[in-house]
mmCIF file of C-alpha atoms in Angstrom:
data_model
loop_
_atom_site.group_PDB
_atom_site.id
_atom_site.type_symbol
_atom_site.label_atom_id
_atom_site.label_comp_id
_atom_site.label_asym_id
_atom_site.label_seq_id
_atom_site.Cartn_x
_atom_site.Cartn_y
_atom_site.Cartn_z
ATOM 1 C CA MET A 1176 55.187 283.085 43.930
ATOM 2 C CA ARG A 1177 57.918 285.527 44.917
ATOM 3 C CA PHE A 1178 61.140 284.039 46.223
ATOM 4 C CA SER A 1179 63.262 286.057 48.618
ATOM 5 C CA PHE A 1180 66.508 284.887 50.230
ATOM 6 C CA PRO A 1181 69.926 286.334 51.212
ATOM 7 C CA GLU A 1182 72.055 287.389 48.249
ATOM 8 C CA GLY A 1183 75.426 287.542 50.001
ATOM 9 C CA TRP A 1184 77.328 286.649 53.170
ATOM 10 C CA GLU A 1185 76.718 290.120 54.580
ATOM 11 C CA ASN A 1186 72.928 289.554 54.438
ATOM 12 C CA LEU A 1187 72.982 286.552 56.789
ATOM 13 C CA THR A 1188 71.758 286.599 60.351
ATOM 14 C CA GLN A 1189 73.837 284.728 62.913
ATOM 15 C CA ASP A 1190 71.324 281.847 62.896
ATOM 16 C CA MET A 1191 71.482 281.637 59.099
ATOM 17 C CA LEU A 1192 75.286 281.628 59.166
ATOM 18 C CA ARG A 1193 75.365 278.883 61.764
ATOM 19 C CA TYR A 1194 72.948 276.773 59.734
ATOM 20 C CA ILE A 1195 75.042 277.080 56.552
ATOM 21 C CA LEU A 1196 78.297 276.299 58.367
ATOM 22 C CA ARG A 1197 76.705 273.271 60.013
ATOM 23 C CA MET A 1198 75.638 271.951 56.619
ATOM 24 C CA MET A 1199 79.150 272.505 55.277
ATOM 25 C CA TRP A 1200 80.642 270.611 58.210
ATOM 26 C CA HIS A 1201 78.564 267.551 57.384
ATOM 27 C CA ASP A 1202 78.349 267.720 53.595
ATOM 28 C CA SER A 1203 81.481 269.352 52.170
ATOM 29 C CA GLY A 1204 83.493 266.814 50.238
ATOM 30 C CA LYS A 1205 80.460 264.741 49.303
ATOM 31 C CA PRO A 1206 79.477 264.480 45.607
ATOM 32 C CA ASP A 1207 77.517 267.530 44.409
ATOM 33 C CA TRP A 1208 77.677 269.099 47.877
ATOM 34 C CA GLU A 1209 77.787 272.589 46.378
ATOM 35 C CA ILE A 1210 74.533 272.166 44.442
ATOM 36 C CA ARG A 1211 72.963 270.509 47.484
ATOM 37 C CA LEU A 1212 73.919 273.439 49.696
ATOM 38 C CA GLN A 1213 72.757 276.059 47.214
ATOM 39 C CA THR A 1214 69.415 274.289 46.788
ATOM 40 C CA GLU A 1215 68.940 274.012 50.541
ATOM 41 C CA VAL A 1216 69.631 277.729 50.982
ATOM 42 C CA VAL A 1217 67.020 278.582 48.343
ATOM 43 C CA VAL A 1218 64.420 276.296 49.904
ATOM 44 C CA ARG A 1219 65.022 277.014 53.596
ATOM 45 C CA PHE A 1220 65.568 280.762 53.485
ATOM 46 C CA SER A 1221 62.737 281.492 51.061
ATOM 47 C CA GLY A 1222 60.332 280.014 53.604
ATOM 48 C CA ILE A 1223 59.122 276.938 51.758
ATOM 49 C CA GLU A 1224 59.360 273.192 52.180
ATOM 50 C CA VAL A 1225 59.391 270.505 49.519
ATOM 51 C CA VAL A 1226 56.513 268.043 50.032
ATOM 52 C CA ARG A 1227 57.001 265.572 47.180
ATOM 53 C CA TRP A 1228 57.636 265.149 43.486
ATOM 54 C CA THR A 1229 54.667 265.213 41.101
ATOM 55 C CA PRO A 1230 54.450 264.779 37.307
ATOM 56 C CA SER A 1231 54.053 268.565 37.046
ATOM 57 C CA GLY A 1232 57.059 269.418 39.255
ATOM 58 C CA TRP A 1233 57.902 269.758 42.932
ATOM 59 C CA LEU A 1234 54.931 270.182 45.243
ATOM 60 C CA CYS A 1235 55.982 272.790 47.809
ATOM 61 C CA ARG A 1236 54.356 274.552 50.738
ATOM 62 C CA GLU A 1237 54.827 278.043 52.137
ATOM 63 C CA HIS A 1238 55.580 278.077 55.873
ATOM 64 C CA LYS A 1239 53.930 281.460 56.346
ATOM 65 C CA ASN A 1240 50.391 280.606 55.214
ATOM 66 C CA GLY A 1241 50.451 276.883 54.416
ATOM 67 C CA LYS A 1242 49.748 277.539 50.738
ATOM 68 C CA ASP A 1243 50.694 274.720 48.343
ATOM 69 C CA PHE A 1244 52.156 275.331 44.894
ATOM 70 C CA VAL A 1245 54.019 273.402 42.205
ATOM 71 C CA LEU A 1246 57.571 274.479 41.442
ATOM 72 C CA ASP A 1247 58.668 273.910 37.847
ATOM 73 C CA PRO A 1248 62.117 272.220 38.030
ATOM 74 C CA ASP A 1249 63.223 274.334 35.055
ATOM 75 C CA ILE A 1250 63.060 277.381 37.327
ATOM 76 C CA LEU A 1251 65.485 275.947 39.906
ATOM 77 C CA PRO A 1252 68.724 276.786 38.021
ATOM 78 C CA SER A 1253 67.794 280.478 37.856
ATOM 79 C CA LEU A 1254 67.071 280.480 41.602
ATOM 80 C CA ILE A 1255 70.289 278.642 42.463
ATOM 81 C CA ASP A 1256 72.275 281.156 40.409
ATOM 82 C CA LYS A 1257 71.292 283.754 43.004
ATOM 83 C CA VAL A 1258 73.055 281.895 45.835
ATOM 84 C CA THR A 1259 76.304 280.693 44.245
ATOM 85 C CA TRP A 1260 78.065 282.989 46.740
ATOM 86 C CA VAL A 1261 77.416 280.417 49.467
ATOM 87 C CA THR A 1262 80.079 278.101 48.029
ATOM 88 C CA GLN A 1263 82.592 280.899 47.380
ATOM 89 C CA THR A 1264 83.965 280.552 50.886
ATOM 90 C CA GLU A 1265 87.194 282.445 50.219
ATOM 91 C CA GLU A 1266 85.057 285.588 49.951
ATOM 92 C CA ILE A 1267 83.263 285.116 53.272
ATOM 93 C CA SER A 1268 82.918 288.510 54.950
ATOM 94 C CA VAL A 1269 81.210 287.594 58.232
ATOM 95 C CA ARG A 1270 81.902 285.226 61.091
ATOM 96 C CA ILE A 1271 80.122 283.823 64.114
ATOM 97 C CA GLU A 1272 80.349 286.625 66.629
ATOM 98 C CA GLU A 1273 80.588 284.485 69.754
ATOM 99 C CA ALA A 1274 81.818 280.899 70.155
ATOM 100 C CA GLY A 1275 82.895 278.780 73.077
ATOM 101 C CA GLY A 1276 81.454 281.387 75.413
ATOM 102 C CA TYR A 1277 83.608 284.305 74.217
ATOM 103 C CA LYS A 1278 83.526 287.000 71.537
ATOM 104 C CA ALA A 1279 85.544 286.954 68.327
ATOM 105 C CA VAL A 1280 88.592 289.116 67.670
ATOM 106 C CA ASP A 1281 88.321 291.726 64.890
ATOM 107 C CA PHE A 1282 87.585 290.143 61.507
ATOM 108 C CA GLU A 1283 90.831 291.160 59.750
ATOM 109 C CA LEU A 1284 92.991 290.309 62.815
ATOM 110 C CA GLN A 1285 94.432 293.830 62.935
ATOM 111 C CA GLU A 1286 94.437 293.851 66.734
ATOM 112 C CA LEU A 1287 95.540 290.238 67.242
ATOM 113 C CA PRO A 1288 99.009 289.883 68.844
ATOM 114 C CA PHE A 1289 101.492 288.623 66.275
ATOM 115 C CA GLY A 1290 102.379 285.584 68.356
ATOM 116 C CA ARG A 1291 98.739 284.494 68.311
ATOM 117 C CA TYR A 1292 98.622 285.004 64.542
ATOM 118 C CA LEU A 1293 101.634 282.723 64.124
ATOM 119 C CA GLU A 1294 99.916 280.167 66.323
ATOM 120 C CA ALA A 1295 96.748 280.383 64.221
ATOM 121 C CA GLU A 1296 98.694 280.005 60.970
ATOM 122 C CA ASN A 1297 100.485 276.954 62.352
ATOM 123 C CA LEU A 1298 97.185 275.360 63.423
ATOM 124 C CA PHE A 1299 95.554 276.176 60.081
ATOM 125 C CA GLN A 1300 98.365 274.580 58.093
ATOM 126 C CA SER A 1301 98.508 271.620 60.486
ATOM 127 C CA TYR A 1302 94.802 271.007 59.912
ATOM 128 C CA LEU A 1303 95.373 270.941 56.153
ATOM 129 C CA LEU A 1304 98.049 268.331 56.749
ATOM 130 C CA SER A 1305 96.308 266.123 59.297
ATOM 131 C CA LYS A 1306 92.574 266.966 59.142
ATOM 132 C CA SER A 1307 92.683 266.724 62.918
ATOM 133 C CA GLU A 1308 89.702 268.335 64.611
ATOM 134 C CA GLN A 1309 91.954 269.371 67.497
ATOM 135 C CA CYS A 1310 93.754 271.764 65.160
ATOM 136 C CA LEU A 1311 90.451 273.537 64.532
ATOM 137 C CA VAL A 1312 89.750 273.624 68.266
ATOM 138 C CA GLY A 1313 93.111 275.350 68.737
ATOM 139 C CA LEU A 1314 92.360 277.767 65.905
ATOM 140 C CA ALA A 1315 88.978 278.641 67.433
ATOM 141 C CA ASP A 1316 90.741 279.196 70.775
ATOM 142 C CA VAL A 1317 92.890 281.858 69.108
ATOM 143 C CA LEU A 1318 90.052 283.560 67.239
ATOM 144 C CA TYR A 1319 87.714 283.516 70.258
ATOM 145 C CA PRO A 1320 90.157 284.214 73.088
ATOM 146 C CA ALA A 1321 89.264 283.377 76.663
ATOM 147 C CA PRO A 1322 90.967 284.697 79.815
ATOM 148 C CA GLU A 1323 94.224 282.937 80.644
ATOM 149 C CA GLY A 1324 93.657 279.772 82.634
ATOM 150 C CA THR A 1325 90.220 279.033 81.135
ATOM 151 C CA GLU A 1326 89.854 275.290 80.660
ATOM 152 C CA GLY A 1327 87.360 272.858 79.202
ATOM 153 C CA ARG A 1328 86.119 275.026 76.362
ATOM 154 C CA LYS A 1329 83.962 273.292 73.800
ATOM 155 C CA PHE A 1330 83.057 274.453 70.328
ATOM 156 C CA ARG A 1331 80.109 273.444 68.178
ATOM 157 C CA GLU A 1332 80.780 271.892 64.775
ATOM 158 C CA GLU A 1333 79.630 275.029 62.922
ATOM 159 C CA GLU A 1334 81.972 277.126 65.081
ATOM 160 C CA LEU A 1335 84.947 274.981 64.069
ATOM 161 C CA MET A 1336 83.992 275.158 60.397
ATOM 162 C CA GLY A 1337 83.470 278.901 60.759
ATOM 163 C CA ALA A 1338 86.894 279.403 62.346
ATOM 164 C CA PHE A 1339 88.572 277.572 59.451
ATOM 165 C CA LEU A 1340 86.709 279.497 56.723
ATOM 166 C CA TRP A 1341 87.185 282.820 58.501
ATOM 167 C CA PHE A 1342 90.944 282.395 58.791
ATOM 168 C CA ASN A 1343 91.146 281.180 55.197
ATOM 169 C CA ALA A 1344 89.309 284.315 54.025
ATOM 170 C CA VAL A 1345 91.563 286.559 56.121
ATOM 171 C CA LYS A 1346 94.641 284.951 54.549
ATOM 172 C CA ARG A 1347 93.401 286.250 51.207
ATOM 173 C CA ILE A 1348 92.931 289.752 52.650
ATOM 174 C CA LEU A 1349 96.417 289.717 54.167
ATOM 175 C CA GLY A 1350 97.860 288.471 50.888
ATOM 176 C CA ASP A 1351 96.392 291.519 49.134
ATOM 177 C CA GLN A 1352 97.651 293.893 51.829
ATOM 178 C CA PHE A 1353 101.177 292.439 52.108
ATOM 179 C CA PRO A 1354 101.943 291.035 48.642
ATOM 180 C CA ASN A 1355 105.724 291.095 48.951
ATOM 181 C CA PHE A 1356 105.832 288.881 52.002
ATOM 182 C CA LEU A 1357 102.663 286.804 51.645
ATOM 183 C CA LYS A 1358 102.952 285.629 48.061
ATOM 184 C CA PRO A 1359 100.538 283.015 46.635
ATOM 185 C CA ALA A 1360 101.742 279.489 47.251
ATOM 186 C CA ALA A 1361 103.230 277.671 44.301
ATOM 187 C CA GLU A 1362 101.353 274.743 42.805
ATOM 188 C CA GLY A 1363 101.954 271.622 44.857
ATOM 189 C CA TYR A 1364 103.145 273.673 47.846
ATOM 190 C CA GLN A 1365 100.729 272.065 50.290
ATOM 191 C CA ASN A 1366 102.094 268.603 49.490
ATOM 192 C CA SER A 1367 105.574 269.705 50.551
ATOM 193 C CA VAL A 1368 104.578 271.303 53.864
ATOM 194 C CA THR A 1369 105.809 269.578 57.021
ATOM 195 C CA LYS A 1370 105.643 270.437 60.717
ATOM 196 C CA GLU A 1371 109.372 271.104 60.612
ATOM 197 C CA LYS A 1372 108.975 273.614 57.785
ATOM 198 C CA LEU A 1373 106.139 275.353 59.621
ATOM 199 C CA THR A 1374 108.284 275.696 62.732
ATOM 200 C CA GLU A 1375 111.253 276.996 60.746
ATOM 201 C CA SER A 1376 109.065 279.550 58.952
ATOM 202 C CA MET A 1377 107.774 280.823 62.285
ATOM 203 C CA ARG A 1378 111.286 281.123 63.718
ATOM 204 C CA THR A 1379 112.503 282.952 60.607
ATOM 205 C CA GLN A 1380 109.760 285.567 60.894
ATOM 206 C CA ILE A 1381 110.596 286.144 64.555
ATOM 207 C CA ARG A 1382 114.330 286.506 63.764
ATOM 208 C CA LEU A 1383 113.579 289.051 61.039
ATOM 209 C CA LEU A 1384 111.527 291.185 63.403
ATOM 210 C CA THR A 1385 113.910 290.976 66.355
ATOM 211 C CA LYS A 1386 116.949 291.413 64.076
ATOM 212 C CA GLY A 1387 118.653 288.746 66.123
ATOM 213 C CA ASP A 1388 118.027 290.358 69.506
ATOM 214 C CA VAL A 1389 116.498 287.506 71.503
ATOM 215 C CA THR A 1390 115.539 289.880 74.339
ATOM 216 C CA LYS A 1391 112.909 291.389 72.037
ATOM 217 C CA GLN A 1392 111.274 288.095 71.106
ATOM 218 C CA GLN A 1393 108.559 288.013 73.754
ATOM 219 C CA TYR A 1394 107.735 291.659 73.166
ATOM 220 C CA ILE A 1395 107.286 291.009 69.422
ATOM 221 C CA LEU A 1396 105.028 288.026 70.078
ATOM 222 C CA ASP A 1397 102.886 289.538 72.829
ATOM 223 C CA LYS A 1398 102.810 293.285 72.256
ATOM 224 C CA ILE A 1399 103.070 293.849 68.486
ATOM 225 C CA ASP A 1400 99.828 293.435 66.560
ATOM 226 C CA THR A 1401 99.594 291.291 63.446
ATOM 227 C CA TRP A 1402 99.308 294.073 60.876
ATOM 228 C CA THR A 1403 102.227 296.033 62.318
ATOM 229 C CA ALA A 1404 104.418 292.930 62.222
ATOM 230 C CA LEU A 1405 103.353 292.015 58.693
ATOM 231 C CA THR A 1406 103.945 295.592 57.513
ATOM 232 C CA GLU A 1407 107.573 295.335 58.644
ATOM 233 C CA LEU A 1408 108.014 291.852 57.153
ATOM 234 C CA ASP A 1409 106.509 293.036 53.865
ATOM 235 C CA ALA A 1410 108.924 295.966 53.742
ATOM 236 C CA LEU A 1411 111.870 293.666 54.426
ATOM 237 C CA ALA A 1412 110.701 291.273 51.700
ATOM 238 C CA LYS A 1413 110.415 294.160 49.229
ATOM 239 C CA GLU A 1414 113.923 295.376 50.072
ATOM 240 C CA ALA A 1415 115.308 291.871 49.650
ATOM 241 C CA GLU A 1416 113.660 291.508 46.239
ATOM 242 C CA GLU A 1417 115.047 294.880 45.095
ATOM 243 C CA ILE A 1418 118.560 293.872 46.185
ATOM 244 C CA LYS A 1419 118.193 290.551 44.390
ATOM 245 C CA GLN A 1420 117.130 292.268 41.165
ATOM 246 C CA LYS A 1421 119.938 294.806 41.395
ATOM 247 C CA TYR A 1422 122.817 292.483 42.294
ATOM 248 C CA GLY A 1423 121.499 289.107 41.164
ATOM 249 C CA LYS A 1424 121.989 287.589 44.606
#
C-alpha cells in the first residue's frame, strides 16, 4: 500500500479545509482531540476506510478499487507524524475563500481598513473571554465583508472556526512585522483582559494616530489600511522605548 495525503495547509483543497475545520469545531477541547484529528486526516484523505479491528491489525478498504488490506497498528505513528501540521493552527496559511455569500479580504489584512481591524481584534478578544458564538459571527462579518445594509447573514460552523483560526494566525504575522507595538502578551494576560480594557486600548490607538485631532478620527478608521496604521503605531512605540531607555521615564 502507498499512502498519500496533504502534507501542509497549503496543499488542502477548499473542501478538505472545510472538513478539517468542521471536525475542529466539534472535537477541539475533547480528550486526545489532536490525535483523533490527525488519524482522521490520514484515513480520510488517503482514500481508505476502517472496516473493523482484527487480531492482525485494522482491516481497511480502499475507496478507489474496493481492495481490502490489514493495517499494522505499529505503522500508524509514522503516518500520523506526517500530518502533525493539522494541529499547529497558529501556522495556518490558508482560509475559506468565500463564506456567508461573500469573498474573504486579503489573508494578511493589508487592505483592511484600520477601523475594521480594531473591530475584529475586539471581537476576537471578546470571544476568548466569553466563548460567545456571536463574537465569531461578528468576526466573520469583518473578514468576509458584505455591502452595507446586508442583513440576515448566516455562517456555517466551519466558517466560524476558520475565521477564528485565520485571525489568530494573522496576529502572529502582525506581531513579527510590528514587534515594537504588538509585543507578545505576558503570562496570565488573558485572565486580566476586560471589555473596559479592550475599549481603552482601542481609544488609545486612535488617539495616537490622530495626535488628538478628533476631526481625523473617522478618516483614520475608514480610509487608512491596517498595515499603514500599524506601521505608524510601531514607529511611535519604538520612539517611546528609546526615550524611556535614554531618560529612564
